Structures are given as structure tokens and as C-alpha cells.
Amino acid sequence: EMIETPDCLPLNQTSCINCGSCALVCPVGAITEKSHVLSVLEELRRAKREGKTVVAQTAPAVRIGISELFGLAPGHVSTGQMVAALKELGFDYVFDTDFTADLTIMEEGTELLTRIKEGGPFPMFTSCCPAWINMVEKSYPKYLQNVSTCRSPQGMMSNLVKHYFAKKIDKTPEEITVVSFMPCVAKKDEAKRERLHTEGIQDTDYVISTRELGRMLQ
């Protein structure tokens, strides 16, 4: 039998929230994430020819998850090896998404204090997880006003790299490619959301899952 959506609807017209859980549990491997591996490898080659800068940002969970793919003990922290491997692949800079996770906390804290002064709306929900945002939009739209207006840490980091860090290294946003390494494929969906683009520019160009990073390195 074919694997298909209810009533054969396009995926964006279903209640799917792009969390990737179906790919994780599919017993026959029929459902997989949309891989960006070949696109990123080609981008790294093209960047050398054209003088573009390719920046990686890595989520905290990736430095743990990548360890098991290479036979290390569960829970082993491989930060240094991961960064060195990304540099060997050809990335010019590697940033830690932890930094913008801290910015998210600060922004959400400020927003919460503002809501307390202004009397709501309450409660205030996080905006860090794109699968959660998809679920609210599709299934619980009445709670959209309760969601924080902050971007996710991925969104904040990509924006800072292309529109702040770019100036520091005398580059334009168009001369920088941002590749995000994330534990969740929902981040692929987030990167494509047009309202998270800045002045028509997609801030996060590619999203690579931990499993995809393992394949790239292997």
C-alpha cells in the first residue's frame, strides 16, 4: 500500500506539524527527512570558487547526539571534535546556538514583564519550537495571542549572522550562507517560513539534522 495523507491532501493542508516523529518511528524507513546534505556540500564547493562565507550554527543537542553515531558512549560531549569536523568540511565559522538561546530567554523575559505591566494576555507560551507553533496555528489558533513574539534561537542566530556579523567581516547578507545543525527536522520547515525572512532574504539557508551530519562526516 502507498503511504499517503488522509484524503490524499497536500501535507500543508493536513494537521501535520512537521515534527518528524513519523520518520523516526516508520518501521520500514519509507518516510525520511528531506535531506539538504548534497545541497550543503555543493554550497561549500561553490563558496570556495565564488568567495562566499559559509557559517554553521549548532544546537546544543547535536554535540551529544553526534557522539553515538561514531560509536562513542551515550551522553559523550563532542563539542571540540564536532567543530573541528565542520571546519574540515569547509565551514568558515561555527557558532553555538546556545548564545541566541540566551538572547531568547532575555527577550522572552522582557516580553513577559511587559505583559505583566499591561495585564496580559496570559499565559505566555514559548515560541522556540516550530512544531509547537505549527500545532497552535493549525489546531489551537485561539492561543496564538499567548505565544511569545520572539524568534526561535535558530532564527535569531541566522538573522544576527547575516545582518550583524556580516557587517563585522565586511560582507553582505547575500555573500553569507547559514547552515543550521539541529536535532529536529521541524527546523527545516521553520527556515522556509517567509515571514521569518528578513528584507526578502532567507536567514537560514539549510538545516541539517544530527543524522544527516553523521552521514556527511562518514
CSV table of C-alpha atoms in Angstrom, one decimal:
chain,number,residue,atom,x,y,z
A,1,GLU,CA,0.0,0.0,0.0
A,2,MET,CA,1.0,3.6,-0.6
A,3,ILE,CA,1.8,5.9,2.3
A,4,GLU,CA,-0.4,8.9,1.9
A,5,THR,CA,-2.2,11.6,3.8
A,6,PRO,CA,-5.9,11.5,4.8
A,7,ASP,CA,-7.9,12.1,1.6
A,8,CYS,CA,-4.6,12.4,-0.3
A,9,LEU,CA,-4.4,16.1,0.7
A,10,PRO,CA,-1.1,18.1,0.3
A,11,LEU,CA,0.8,17.9,3.5
A,12,ASN,CA,0.4,21.6,4.3
A,13,GLN,CA,-3.4,21.2,4.2
A,14,THR,CA,-3.3,18.5,6.9
A,15,SER,CA,-2.8,18.7,10.6
A,16,CYS,CA,0.8,17.6,10.2
A,17,ILE,CA,3.1,19.8,12.3
A,18,ASN,CA,6.4,18.8,10.6
A,19,CYS,CA,7.8,17.4,13.8
A,20,GLY,CA,9.5,14.4,12.1
A,21,SER,CA,8.2,11.8,14.5
A,22,CYS,CA,6.7,9.7,11.6
A,23,ALA,CA,10.2,9.4,10.1
A,24,LEU,CA,11.6,8.4,13.5
A,25,VAL,CA,9.1,5.5,14.0
A,26,CYS,CA,8.4,4.3,10.5
A,27,PRO,CA,9.1,0.6,10.7
A,28,VAL,CA,10.2,0.2,7.0
A,29,GLY,CA,12.1,3.5,6.5
A,30,ALA,CA,9.5,4.7,4.0
A,31,ILE,CA,9.4,8.2,5.5
A,32,THR,CA,12.6,10.2,5.7
A,33,GLU,CA,13.5,13.9,6.2
A,34,LYS,CA,14.1,16.0,3.2
A,35,SER,CA,17.9,15.9,3.1
A,36,HIS,CA,20.0,19.0,2.5
A,37,VAL,CA,23.3,17.1,2.6
A,38,LEU,CA,24.1,17.3,-1.2
A,39,SER,CA,23.0,20.9,-1.4
A,40,VAL,CA,25.3,21.9,1.5
A,41,LEU,CA,28.3,20.0,0.1
A,42,GLU,CA,27.7,21.7,-3.3
A,43,GLU,CA,27.4,25.1,-1.5
A,44,LEU,CA,30.7,24.5,0.3
A,45,ARG,CA,32.4,23.8,-3.1
A,46,ARG,CA,30.7,26.8,-4.7
A,47,ALA,CA,31.7,29.1,-1.8
A,48,LYS,CA,35.4,28.4,-2.4
A,49,ARG,CA,35.0,29.4,-6.1
A,50,GLU,CA,32.9,32.5,-5.5
A,51,GLY,CA,34.4,33.8,-2.3
A,52,LYS,CA,31.3,33.3,-0.2
A,53,THR,CA,31.3,32.7,3.5
A,54,VAL,CA,29.6,29.6,4.9
A,55,VAL,CA,28.6,29.7,8.5
A,56,ALA,CA,27.5,26.8,10.7
A,57,GLN,CA,25.3,27.1,13.8
A,58,THR,CA,25.0,24.1,16.1
A,59,ALA,CA,22.2,23.3,18.5
A,60,PRO,CA,23.3,22.1,22.0
A,61,ALA,CA,21.9,18.6,21.5
A,62,VAL,CA,23.9,17.9,18.3
A,63,ARG,CA,27.2,17.7,20.2
A,64,ILE,CA,25.8,14.9,22.2
A,65,GLY,CA,23.8,13.1,19.5
A,66,ILE,CA,26.6,13.0,17.0
A,67,SER,CA,28.8,11.0,19.5
A,68,GLU,CA,26.7,7.9,19.3
A,69,LEU,CA,26.8,7.9,15.5
A,70,PHE,CA,30.5,7.4,15.8
A,71,GLY,CA,30.5,4.7,18.5
A,72,LEU,CA,31.1,6.9,21.5
A,73,ALA,CA,29.3,6.4,24.8
A,74,PRO,CA,25.8,7.8,25.1
A,75,GLY,CA,26.0,11.3,26.6
A,76,HIS,CA,29.5,11.9,25.5
A,77,VAL,CA,30.1,15.6,24.7
A,78,SER,CA,32.0,16.0,21.4
A,79,THR,CA,32.0,19.8,21.0
A,80,GLY,CA,35.6,20.2,20.0
A,81,GLN,CA,35.6,17.3,17.6
A,82,MET,CA,32.3,18.5,16.1
A,83,VAL,CA,33.6,22.0,15.5
A,84,ALA,CA,36.9,20.6,14.1
A,85,ALA,CA,35.0,18.3,11.7
A,86,LEU,CA,32.8,21.2,10.5
A,87,LYS,CA,35.9,23.3,9.8
A,88,GLU,CA,37.4,20.3,7.9
A,89,LEU,CA,34.2,20.2,5.8
A,90,GLY,CA,34.9,23.8,4.8
A,91,PHE,CA,32.8,26.0,7.1
A,92,ASP,CA,34.4,29.3,7.7
A,93,TYR,CA,32.8,30.0,11.1
A,94,VAL,CA,31.0,27.8,13.6
A,95,PHE,CA,28.6,29.5,16.1
A,96,ASP,CA,26.8,27.9,19.1
A,97,THR,CA,23.1,28.3,19.1
A,98,ASP,CA,23.3,28.4,22.9
A,99,PHE,CA,24.2,32.1,22.5
A,100,THR,CA,20.9,33.0,20.9
A,101,ALA,CA,19.1,30.7,23.3
A,102,ASP,CA,20.3,33.1,26.0
A,103,LEU,CA,19.0,36.0,23.9
A,104,THR,CA,15.7,34.3,23.6
A,105,ILE,CA,15.5,34.0,27.4
A,106,MET,CA,16.3,37.7,27.8
A,107,GLU,CA,13.7,38.7,25.1
A,108,GLU,CA,11.0,36.4,26.4
A,109,GLY,CA,11.7,37.7,30.0
A,110,THR,CA,11.3,41.3,28.8
A,111,GLU,CA,8.2,40.5,26.9
A,112,LEU,CA,6.7,38.7,30.0
A,113,LEU,CA,7.5,41.7,32.2
A,114,THR,CA,5.8,44.0,29.6
A,115,ARG,CA,2.7,41.7,29.6
A,116,ILE,CA,2.6,41.8,33.4
A,117,LYS,CA,2.6,45.6,33.4
A,118,GLU,CA,-0.1,45.7,30.7
A,119,GLY,CA,-2.3,43.0,32.1
A,120,GLY,CA,-1.7,40.2,29.5
A,121,PRO,CA,-2.5,38.2,27.5
A,122,PHE,CA,-1.7,35.3,29.8
A,123,PRO,CA,-0.3,32.7,30.0
A,124,MET,CA,2.6,33.4,27.7
A,125,PHE,CA,3.8,30.4,25.7
A,126,THR,CA,7.3,29.8,24.3
A,127,SER,CA,7.9,30.3,20.6
A,128,CYS,CA,11.2,28.3,20.4
A,129,CYS,CA,9.8,25.1,18.8
A,130,PRO,CA,8.4,25.3,15.2
A,131,ALA,CA,6.5,22.1,15.6
A,132,TRP,CA,4.7,23.6,18.6
A,133,ILE,CA,4.0,26.8,16.6
A,134,ASN,CA,2.5,24.7,13.7
A,135,MET,CA,0.3,22.9,16.2
A,136,VAL,CA,-1.0,26.1,17.7
A,137,GLU,CA,-1.7,27.6,14.3
A,138,LYS,CA,-3.4,24.6,12.9
A,139,SER,CA,-5.2,23.2,16.0
A,140,TYR,CA,-5.4,25.9,18.7
A,141,PRO,CA,-5.4,29.3,16.8
A,142,LYS,CA,-7.3,31.0,19.7
A,143,TYR,CA,-4.0,30.7,21.7
A,144,LEU,CA,-1.8,32.5,19.1
A,145,GLN,CA,-2.1,35.7,21.1
A,146,ASN,CA,-0.5,33.9,24.0
A,147,VAL,CA,2.6,32.8,22.1
A,148,SER,CA,5.8,34.9,22.6
A,149,THR,CA,6.6,37.1,19.6
A,150,CYS,CA,10.3,36.1,19.9
A,151,ARG,CA,12.0,34.2,17.1
A,152,SER,CA,13.5,30.8,17.9
A,153,PRO,CA,17.2,30.6,18.8
A,154,GLN,CA,17.9,29.3,15.3
A,155,GLY,CA,16.0,32.2,13.8
A,156,MET,CA,17.8,34.7,16.0
A,157,MET,CA,21.3,33.3,15.2
A,158,SER,CA,20.8,33.2,11.5
A,159,ASN,CA,19.5,36.8,11.5
A,160,LEU,CA,22.4,38.0,13.6
A,161,VAL,CA,24.9,36.3,11.3
A,162,LYS,CA,23.5,37.7,8.1
A,163,HIS,CA,22.6,41.2,9.3
A,164,TYR,CA,25.1,41.9,12.1
A,165,PHE,CA,28.1,39.6,11.9
A,166,ALA,CA,28.2,40.1,8.1
A,167,LYS,CA,29.0,43.8,8.6
A,168,LYS,CA,31.8,42.8,11.1
A,169,ILE,CA,33.5,40.8,8.4
A,170,ASP,CA,32.7,43.3,5.6
A,171,LYS,CA,30.2,41.0,3.8
A,172,THR,CA,26.6,41.5,2.5
A,173,PRO,CA,23.9,39.1,3.6
A,174,GLU,CA,23.9,37.7,0.1
A,175,GLU,CA,27.6,36.7,0.5
A,176,ILE,CA,26.9,34.5,3.5
A,177,THR,CA,25.3,31.1,3.6
A,178,VAL,CA,24.0,29.9,7.0
A,179,VAL,CA,23.7,26.2,7.7
A,180,SER,CA,21.9,25.2,10.8
A,181,PHE,CA,22.6,21.8,12.5
A,182,MET,CA,19.6,20.8,14.6
A,183,PRO,CA,18.3,17.7,16.3
A,184,CYS,CA,14.7,18.2,15.0
A,185,VAL,CA,13.6,18.3,11.3
A,186,ALA,CA,10.8,20.8,12.2
A,187,LYS,CA,13.6,23.4,11.9
A,188,LYS,CA,13.7,22.7,8.2
A,189,ASP,CA,10.1,23.8,8.0
A,190,GLU,CA,10.8,26.9,10.1
A,191,ALA,CA,13.6,28.0,7.8
A,192,LYS,CA,11.2,28.2,4.9
A,193,ARG,CA,8.6,30.4,6.6
A,194,GLU,CA,8.6,33.6,4.6
A,195,ARG,CA,7.5,35.8,7.4
A,196,LEU,CA,10.7,34.8,9.2
A,197,HIS,CA,12.8,36.1,6.3
A,198,THR,CA,14.5,39.5,6.6
A,199,GLU,CA,14.0,42.0,3.7
A,200,GLY,CA,13.2,39.1,1.4
A,201,ILE,CA,16.3,37.2,2.4
A,202,GLN,CA,16.0,33.7,3.9
A,203,ASP,CA,18.1,33.9,7.1
A,204,THR,CA,18.6,30.1,7.5
A,205,ASP,CA,19.6,28.7,4.1
A,206,TYR,CA,19.8,25.0,5.0
A,207,VAL,CA,19.0,22.8,8.0
A,208,ILE,CA,20.9,19.6,8.6
A,209,SER,CA,19.7,17.0,11.2
A,210,THR,CA,22.1,15.2,13.5
A,211,ARG,CA,21.7,12.1,11.4
A,212,GLU,CA,22.5,14.0,8.2
A,213,LEU,CA,25.6,15.5,9.8
A,214,GLY,CA,26.7,11.9,10.7
A,215,ARG,CA,26.2,10.9,7.0
A,216,MET,CA,28.2,14.0,5.8
A,217,LEU,CA,31.1,13.2,8.0
A,218,GLN,CA,31.1,9.5,7.2
